[in-house]
mmCIF file of C-alpha atoms in Angstrom:
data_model
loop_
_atom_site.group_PDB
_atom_site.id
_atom_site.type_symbol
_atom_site.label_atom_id
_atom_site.label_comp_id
_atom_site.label_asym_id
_atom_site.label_seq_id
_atom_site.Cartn_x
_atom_site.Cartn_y
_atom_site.Cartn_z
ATOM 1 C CA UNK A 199 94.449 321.696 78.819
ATOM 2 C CA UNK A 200 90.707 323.209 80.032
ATOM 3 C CA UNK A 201 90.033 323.107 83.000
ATOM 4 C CA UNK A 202 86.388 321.573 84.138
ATOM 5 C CA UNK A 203 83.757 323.698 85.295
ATOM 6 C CA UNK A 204 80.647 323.847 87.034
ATOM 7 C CA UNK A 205 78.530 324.488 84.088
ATOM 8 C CA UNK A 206 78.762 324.813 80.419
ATOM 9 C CA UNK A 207 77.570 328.450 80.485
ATOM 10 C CA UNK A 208 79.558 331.687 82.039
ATOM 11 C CA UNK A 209 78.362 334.957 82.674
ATOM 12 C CA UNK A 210 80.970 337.637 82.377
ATOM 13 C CA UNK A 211 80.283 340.642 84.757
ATOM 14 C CA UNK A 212 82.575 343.426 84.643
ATOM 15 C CA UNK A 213 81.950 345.530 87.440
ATOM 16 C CA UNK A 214 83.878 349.142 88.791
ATOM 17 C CA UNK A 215 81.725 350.567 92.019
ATOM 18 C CA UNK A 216 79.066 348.539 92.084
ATOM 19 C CA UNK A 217 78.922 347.631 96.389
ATOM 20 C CA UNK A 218 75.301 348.718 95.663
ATOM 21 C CA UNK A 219 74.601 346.082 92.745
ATOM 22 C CA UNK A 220 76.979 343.217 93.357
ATOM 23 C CA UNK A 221 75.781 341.059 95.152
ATOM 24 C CA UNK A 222 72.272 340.897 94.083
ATOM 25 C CA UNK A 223 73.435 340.707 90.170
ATOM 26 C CA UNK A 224 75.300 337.692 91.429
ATOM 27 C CA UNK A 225 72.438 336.052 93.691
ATOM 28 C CA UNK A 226 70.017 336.480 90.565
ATOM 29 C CA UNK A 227 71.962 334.714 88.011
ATOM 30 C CA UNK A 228 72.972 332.273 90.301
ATOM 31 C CA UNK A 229 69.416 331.240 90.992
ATOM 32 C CA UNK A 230 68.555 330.862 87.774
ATOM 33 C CA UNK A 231 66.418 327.540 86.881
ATOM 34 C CA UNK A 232 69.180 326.571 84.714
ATOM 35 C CA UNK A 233 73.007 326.934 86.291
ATOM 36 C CA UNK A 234 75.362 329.520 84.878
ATOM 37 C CA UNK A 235 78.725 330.532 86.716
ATOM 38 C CA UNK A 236 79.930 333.935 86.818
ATOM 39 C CA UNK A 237 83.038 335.633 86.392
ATOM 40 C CA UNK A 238 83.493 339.658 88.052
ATOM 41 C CA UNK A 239 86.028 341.349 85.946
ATOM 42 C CA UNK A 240 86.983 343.988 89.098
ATOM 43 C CA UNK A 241 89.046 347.328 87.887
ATOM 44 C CA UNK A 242 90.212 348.136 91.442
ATOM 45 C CA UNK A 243 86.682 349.626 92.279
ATOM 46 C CA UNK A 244 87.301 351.708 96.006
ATOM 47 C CA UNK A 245 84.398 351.151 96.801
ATOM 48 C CA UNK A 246 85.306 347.589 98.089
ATOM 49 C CA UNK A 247 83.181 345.637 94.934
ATOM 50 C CA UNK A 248 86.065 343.103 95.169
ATOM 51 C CA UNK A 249 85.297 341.867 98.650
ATOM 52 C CA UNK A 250 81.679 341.942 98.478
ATOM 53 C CA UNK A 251 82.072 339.352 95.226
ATOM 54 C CA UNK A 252 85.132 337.224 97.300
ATOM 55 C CA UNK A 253 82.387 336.758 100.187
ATOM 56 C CA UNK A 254 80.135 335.061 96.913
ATOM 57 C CA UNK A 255 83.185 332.983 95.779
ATOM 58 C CA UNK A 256 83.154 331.964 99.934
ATOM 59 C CA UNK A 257 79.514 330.829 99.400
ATOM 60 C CA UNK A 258 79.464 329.305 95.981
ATOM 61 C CA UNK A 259 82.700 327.571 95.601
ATOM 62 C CA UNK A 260 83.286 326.740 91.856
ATOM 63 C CA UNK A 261 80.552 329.161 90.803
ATOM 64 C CA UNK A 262 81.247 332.651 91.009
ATOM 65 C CA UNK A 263 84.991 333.838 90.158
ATOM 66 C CA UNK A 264 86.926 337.390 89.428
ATOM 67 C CA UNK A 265 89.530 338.606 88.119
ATOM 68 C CA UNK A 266 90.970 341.667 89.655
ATOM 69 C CA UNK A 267 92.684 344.327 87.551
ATOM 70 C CA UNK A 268 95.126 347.013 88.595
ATOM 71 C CA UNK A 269 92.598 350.560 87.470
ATOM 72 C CA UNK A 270 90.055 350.960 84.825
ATOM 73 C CA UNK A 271 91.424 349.548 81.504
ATOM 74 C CA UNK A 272 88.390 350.198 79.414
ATOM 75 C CA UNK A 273 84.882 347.439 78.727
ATOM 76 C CA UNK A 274 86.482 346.053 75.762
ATOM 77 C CA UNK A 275 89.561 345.107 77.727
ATOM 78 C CA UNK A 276 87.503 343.884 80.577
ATOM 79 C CA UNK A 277 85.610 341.542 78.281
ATOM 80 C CA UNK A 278 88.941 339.913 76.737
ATOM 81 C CA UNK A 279 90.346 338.901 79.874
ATOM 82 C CA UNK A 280 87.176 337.304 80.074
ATOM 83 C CA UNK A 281 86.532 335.535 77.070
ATOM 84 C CA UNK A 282 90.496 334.144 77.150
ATOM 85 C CA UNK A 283 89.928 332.881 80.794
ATOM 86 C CA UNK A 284 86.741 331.504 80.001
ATOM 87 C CA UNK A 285 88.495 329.578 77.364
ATOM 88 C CA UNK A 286 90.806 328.170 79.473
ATOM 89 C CA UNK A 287 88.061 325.819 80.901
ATOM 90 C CA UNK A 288 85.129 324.224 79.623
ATOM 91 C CA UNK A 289 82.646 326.810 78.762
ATOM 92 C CA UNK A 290 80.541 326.242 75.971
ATOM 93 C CA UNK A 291 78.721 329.167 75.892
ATOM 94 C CA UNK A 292 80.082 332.488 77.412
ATOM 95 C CA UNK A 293 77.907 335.924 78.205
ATOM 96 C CA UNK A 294 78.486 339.069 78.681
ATOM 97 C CA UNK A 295 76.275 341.653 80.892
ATOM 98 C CA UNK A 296 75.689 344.756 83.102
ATOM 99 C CA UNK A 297 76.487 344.912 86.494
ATOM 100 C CA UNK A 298 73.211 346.906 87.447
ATOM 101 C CA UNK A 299 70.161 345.231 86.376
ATOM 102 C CA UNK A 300 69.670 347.188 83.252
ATOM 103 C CA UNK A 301 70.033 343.395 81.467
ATOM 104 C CA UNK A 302 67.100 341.213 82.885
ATOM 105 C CA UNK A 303 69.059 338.358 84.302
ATOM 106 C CA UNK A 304 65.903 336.096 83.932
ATOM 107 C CA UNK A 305 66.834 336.985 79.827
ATOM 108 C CA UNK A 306 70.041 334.991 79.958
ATOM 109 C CA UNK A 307 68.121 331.800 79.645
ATOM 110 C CA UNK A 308 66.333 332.927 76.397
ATOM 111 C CA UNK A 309 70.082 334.221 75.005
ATOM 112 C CA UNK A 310 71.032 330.471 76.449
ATOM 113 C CA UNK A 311 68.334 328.922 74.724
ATOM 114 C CA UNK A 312 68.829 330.874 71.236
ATOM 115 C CA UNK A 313 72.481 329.372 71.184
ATOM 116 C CA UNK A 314 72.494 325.560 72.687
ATOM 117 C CA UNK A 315 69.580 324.870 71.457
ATOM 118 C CA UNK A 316 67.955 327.127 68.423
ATOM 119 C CA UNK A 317 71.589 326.886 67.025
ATOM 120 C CA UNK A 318 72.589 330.324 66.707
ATOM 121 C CA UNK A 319 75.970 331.150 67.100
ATOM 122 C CA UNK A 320 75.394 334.329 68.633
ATOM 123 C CA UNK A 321 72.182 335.537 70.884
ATOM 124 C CA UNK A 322 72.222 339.155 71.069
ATOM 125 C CA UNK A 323 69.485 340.689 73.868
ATOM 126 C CA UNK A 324 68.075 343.776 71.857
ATOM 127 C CA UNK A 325 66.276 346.512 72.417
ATOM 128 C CA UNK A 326 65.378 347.678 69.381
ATOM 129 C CA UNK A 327 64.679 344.844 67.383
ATOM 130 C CA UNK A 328 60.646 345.076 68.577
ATOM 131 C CA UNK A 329 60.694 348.552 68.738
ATOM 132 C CA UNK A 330 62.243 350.621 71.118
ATOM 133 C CA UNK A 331 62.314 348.737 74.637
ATOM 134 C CA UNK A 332 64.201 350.842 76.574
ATOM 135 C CA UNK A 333 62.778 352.151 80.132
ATOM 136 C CA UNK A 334 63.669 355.352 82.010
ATOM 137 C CA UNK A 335 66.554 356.728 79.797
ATOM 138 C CA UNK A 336 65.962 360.192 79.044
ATOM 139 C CA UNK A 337 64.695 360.538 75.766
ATOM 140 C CA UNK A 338 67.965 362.305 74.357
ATOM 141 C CA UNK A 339 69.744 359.624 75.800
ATOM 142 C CA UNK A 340 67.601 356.818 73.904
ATOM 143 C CA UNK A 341 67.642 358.849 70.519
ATOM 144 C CA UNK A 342 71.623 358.996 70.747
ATOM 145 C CA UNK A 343 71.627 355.261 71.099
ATOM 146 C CA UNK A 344 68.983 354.527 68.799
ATOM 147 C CA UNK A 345 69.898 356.150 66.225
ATOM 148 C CA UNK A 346 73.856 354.985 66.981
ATOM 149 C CA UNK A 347 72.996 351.479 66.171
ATOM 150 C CA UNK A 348 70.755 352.376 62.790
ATOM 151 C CA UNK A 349 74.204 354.451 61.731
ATOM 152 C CA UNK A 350 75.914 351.437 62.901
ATOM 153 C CA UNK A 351 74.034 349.586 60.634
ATOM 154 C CA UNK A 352 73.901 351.430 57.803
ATOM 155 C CA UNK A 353 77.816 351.745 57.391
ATOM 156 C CA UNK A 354 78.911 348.431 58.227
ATOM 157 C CA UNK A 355 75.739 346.633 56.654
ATOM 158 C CA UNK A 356 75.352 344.273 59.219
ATOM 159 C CA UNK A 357 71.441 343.541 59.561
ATOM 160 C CA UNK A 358 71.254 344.097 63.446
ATOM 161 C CA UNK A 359 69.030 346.758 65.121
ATOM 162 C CA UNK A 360 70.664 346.914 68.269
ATOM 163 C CA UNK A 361 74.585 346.535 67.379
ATOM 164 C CA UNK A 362 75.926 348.290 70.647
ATOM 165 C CA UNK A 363 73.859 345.840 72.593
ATOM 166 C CA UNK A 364 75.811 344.283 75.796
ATOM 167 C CA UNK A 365 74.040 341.514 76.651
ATOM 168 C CA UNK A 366 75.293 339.120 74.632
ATOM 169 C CA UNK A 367 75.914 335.016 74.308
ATOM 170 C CA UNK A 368 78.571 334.052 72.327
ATOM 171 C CA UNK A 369 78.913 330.210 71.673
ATOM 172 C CA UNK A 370 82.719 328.775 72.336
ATOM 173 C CA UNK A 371 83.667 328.532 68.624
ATOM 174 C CA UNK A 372 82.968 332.147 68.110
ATOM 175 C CA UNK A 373 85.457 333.262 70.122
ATOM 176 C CA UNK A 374 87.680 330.961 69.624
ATOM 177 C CA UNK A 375 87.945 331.729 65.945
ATOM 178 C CA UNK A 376 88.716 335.552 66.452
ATOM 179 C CA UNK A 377 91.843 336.953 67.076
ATOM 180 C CA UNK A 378 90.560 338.234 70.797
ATOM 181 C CA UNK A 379 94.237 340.353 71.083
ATOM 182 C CA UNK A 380 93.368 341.902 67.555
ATOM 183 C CA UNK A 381 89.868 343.400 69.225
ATOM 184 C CA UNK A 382 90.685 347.216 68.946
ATOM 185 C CA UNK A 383 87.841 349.152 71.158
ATOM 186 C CA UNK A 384 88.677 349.687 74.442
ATOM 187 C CA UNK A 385 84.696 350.927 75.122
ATOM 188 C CA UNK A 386 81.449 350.188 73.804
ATOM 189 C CA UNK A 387 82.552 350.424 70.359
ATOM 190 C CA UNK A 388 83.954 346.868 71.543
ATOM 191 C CA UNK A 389 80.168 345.394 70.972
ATOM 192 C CA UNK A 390 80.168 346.876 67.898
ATOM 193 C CA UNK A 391 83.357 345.192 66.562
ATOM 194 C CA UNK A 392 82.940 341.733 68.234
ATOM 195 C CA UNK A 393 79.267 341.450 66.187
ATOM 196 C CA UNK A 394 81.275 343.015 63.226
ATOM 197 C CA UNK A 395 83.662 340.233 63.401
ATOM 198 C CA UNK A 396 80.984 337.482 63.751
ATOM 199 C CA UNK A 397 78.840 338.805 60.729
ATOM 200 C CA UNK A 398 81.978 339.416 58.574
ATOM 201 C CA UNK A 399 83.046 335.430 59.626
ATOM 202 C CA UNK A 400 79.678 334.640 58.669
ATOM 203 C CA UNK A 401 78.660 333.247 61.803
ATOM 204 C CA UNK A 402 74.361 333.112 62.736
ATOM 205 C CA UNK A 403 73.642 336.258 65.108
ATOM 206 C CA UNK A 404 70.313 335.739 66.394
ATOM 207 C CA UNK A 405 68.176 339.223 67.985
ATOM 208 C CA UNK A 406 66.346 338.236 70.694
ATOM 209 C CA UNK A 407 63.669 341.071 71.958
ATOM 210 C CA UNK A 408 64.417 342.523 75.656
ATOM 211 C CA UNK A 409 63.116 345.233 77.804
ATOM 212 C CA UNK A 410 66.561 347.400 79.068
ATOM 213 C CA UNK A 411 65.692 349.089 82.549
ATOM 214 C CA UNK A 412 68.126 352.014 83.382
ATOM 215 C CA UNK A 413 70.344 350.916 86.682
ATOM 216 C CA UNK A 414 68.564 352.096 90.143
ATOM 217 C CA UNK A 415 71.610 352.148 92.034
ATOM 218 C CA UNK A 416 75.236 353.298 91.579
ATOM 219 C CA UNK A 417 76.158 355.437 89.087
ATOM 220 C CA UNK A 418 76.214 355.090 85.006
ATOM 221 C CA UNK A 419 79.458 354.750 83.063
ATOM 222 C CA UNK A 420 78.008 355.645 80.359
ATOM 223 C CA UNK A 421 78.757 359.215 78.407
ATOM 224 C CA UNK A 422 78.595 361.321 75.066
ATOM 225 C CA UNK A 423 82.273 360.027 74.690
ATOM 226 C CA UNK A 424 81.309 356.599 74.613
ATOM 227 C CA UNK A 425 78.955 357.015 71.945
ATOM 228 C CA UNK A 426 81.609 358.960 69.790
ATOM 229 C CA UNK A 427 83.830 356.326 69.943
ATOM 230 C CA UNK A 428 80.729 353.993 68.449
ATOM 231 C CA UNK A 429 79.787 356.466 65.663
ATOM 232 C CA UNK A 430 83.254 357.546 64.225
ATOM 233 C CA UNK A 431 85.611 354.103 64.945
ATOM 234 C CA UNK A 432 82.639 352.326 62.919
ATOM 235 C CA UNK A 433 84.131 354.333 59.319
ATOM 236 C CA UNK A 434 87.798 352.934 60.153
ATOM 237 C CA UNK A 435 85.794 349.488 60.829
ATOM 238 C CA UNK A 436 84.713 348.860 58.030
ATOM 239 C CA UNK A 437 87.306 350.980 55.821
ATOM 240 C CA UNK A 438 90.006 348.080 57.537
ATOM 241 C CA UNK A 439 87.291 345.145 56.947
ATOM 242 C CA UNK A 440 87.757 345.591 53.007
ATOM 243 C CA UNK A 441 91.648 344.614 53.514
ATOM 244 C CA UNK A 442 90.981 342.020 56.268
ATOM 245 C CA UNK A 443 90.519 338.073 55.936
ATOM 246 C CA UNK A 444 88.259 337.173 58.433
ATOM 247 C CA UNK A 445 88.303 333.186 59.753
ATOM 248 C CA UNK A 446 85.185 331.724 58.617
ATOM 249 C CA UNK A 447 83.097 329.662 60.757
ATOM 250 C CA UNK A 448 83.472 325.872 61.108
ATOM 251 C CA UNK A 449 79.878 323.784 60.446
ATOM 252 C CA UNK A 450 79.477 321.349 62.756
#
């Protein structure tokens, strides 16, 4: 049975390090105009993250929540836990964002908007659907991603700009129509195959135009790797997509 929760919407944070970031990420969505709980996915960060978000839980019982995890197990993995604990309970709509302000938490009611009440099944904040919106990334590390996504694109034909976006708002019924323990990307190639597996179900994804700020504090996660994983996993995507059935989506 779910269990009841505070509000319909839930804002998935996974976080590894981030004393710096914590609890300000949590403060802002938290005082939000509209109400959205929050759940910390933790990875055993040493830098005592975990306690800084259990003194939020303290002061917004019902609202903010983790999960703690034994080491780093990879985004992807991060996000699943996630999604199957968020629905356990009530959520209607479940997001997923950065830790380090790089995602605009003001945004989340615009991706909350484009899903309970445009109707879109997925809101995806982009950066590249307006152009390139993307502040003080160097500019190799902008080309890299830009030009990730419009390979991304090309090879799995999905008509998204920004396909290894992260600041995403799934409505309930997408996830619960994917096979979350079938998800195979363990990093950001894991955005990449949960909008696969929308499009190919034929679900409504939605762009909405955002402006991504690199993180001020802490230290990025982010590497060449990464982005390798993105570029060559896509092929074996799609090469596995021709012998797939995906579960279509369910019309209200």
């Amino acid at each position: 049975m779910s269990l009841t929760s505070h509000s319909d919407a839930l804002v998935i944070i996974p976080m590894y390090n981030e004393r710096e970031n914590a609890s300000a990420i949590i403060d802002a969505v938290l005082a939000l105009p509209r109400s959205f709980d929050v759940l910390v996915i933790d990875d055993n960060s040493p830098d005592g993250t975990a306690a800084i978000v259990k003194a939020k839980i303290v002061e917004n019982p019902g609202r903010v929540h983790i999960i703690e995890r034994e080491g780093k197990l990879g985004l992807g993995t991060a996000y699943i836990a996630g999604f199957k604990w968020a629905l356990n309970r009530s959520y209607g709509y479940i997001c997923e964002m950065d830790a380090d302000f790089s995602h605009n938490p003001a945004d989340l009611l615009k991706l909350y908007e484009t899903t309970a009440i445009n109707g879109a099944d997925v809101a995806i904040g982009s950066r590249y659907v307006s152009g390139v919106n993307v502040v003080n990334w160097p500019i190799g590390r902008v080309l890299m991603s830009y030009f990730a996504s419009k390979y991304v694109r090309v090879i799995t034909g999905m008509n998204i700009h920004d396909t290894t976006a992260g600041f995403v708002c799934y409505r309930r019924r997408v996830l619960e129509s994917m096979d979350l323990d079938a998800i195979k990307f363990k990093g950001y190639a894991f955005q990449i195959e949960m909008k696969f597996t929308a499009y190919e179900s034929g679900f409504c994804i939605v762009e909405v135009p955002i402006v991504f700020v690199n993180r001020a504090l802490g230290v990025s996660k982010m590497n060449g790797g990464i982005f390798g994983e993105a570029v060559f996993g896509v092929i074996r995507l799609k090469w596995n997509s021709l012998f797939k059935r995906y579960k279509a989506r369910h019309n209200d």
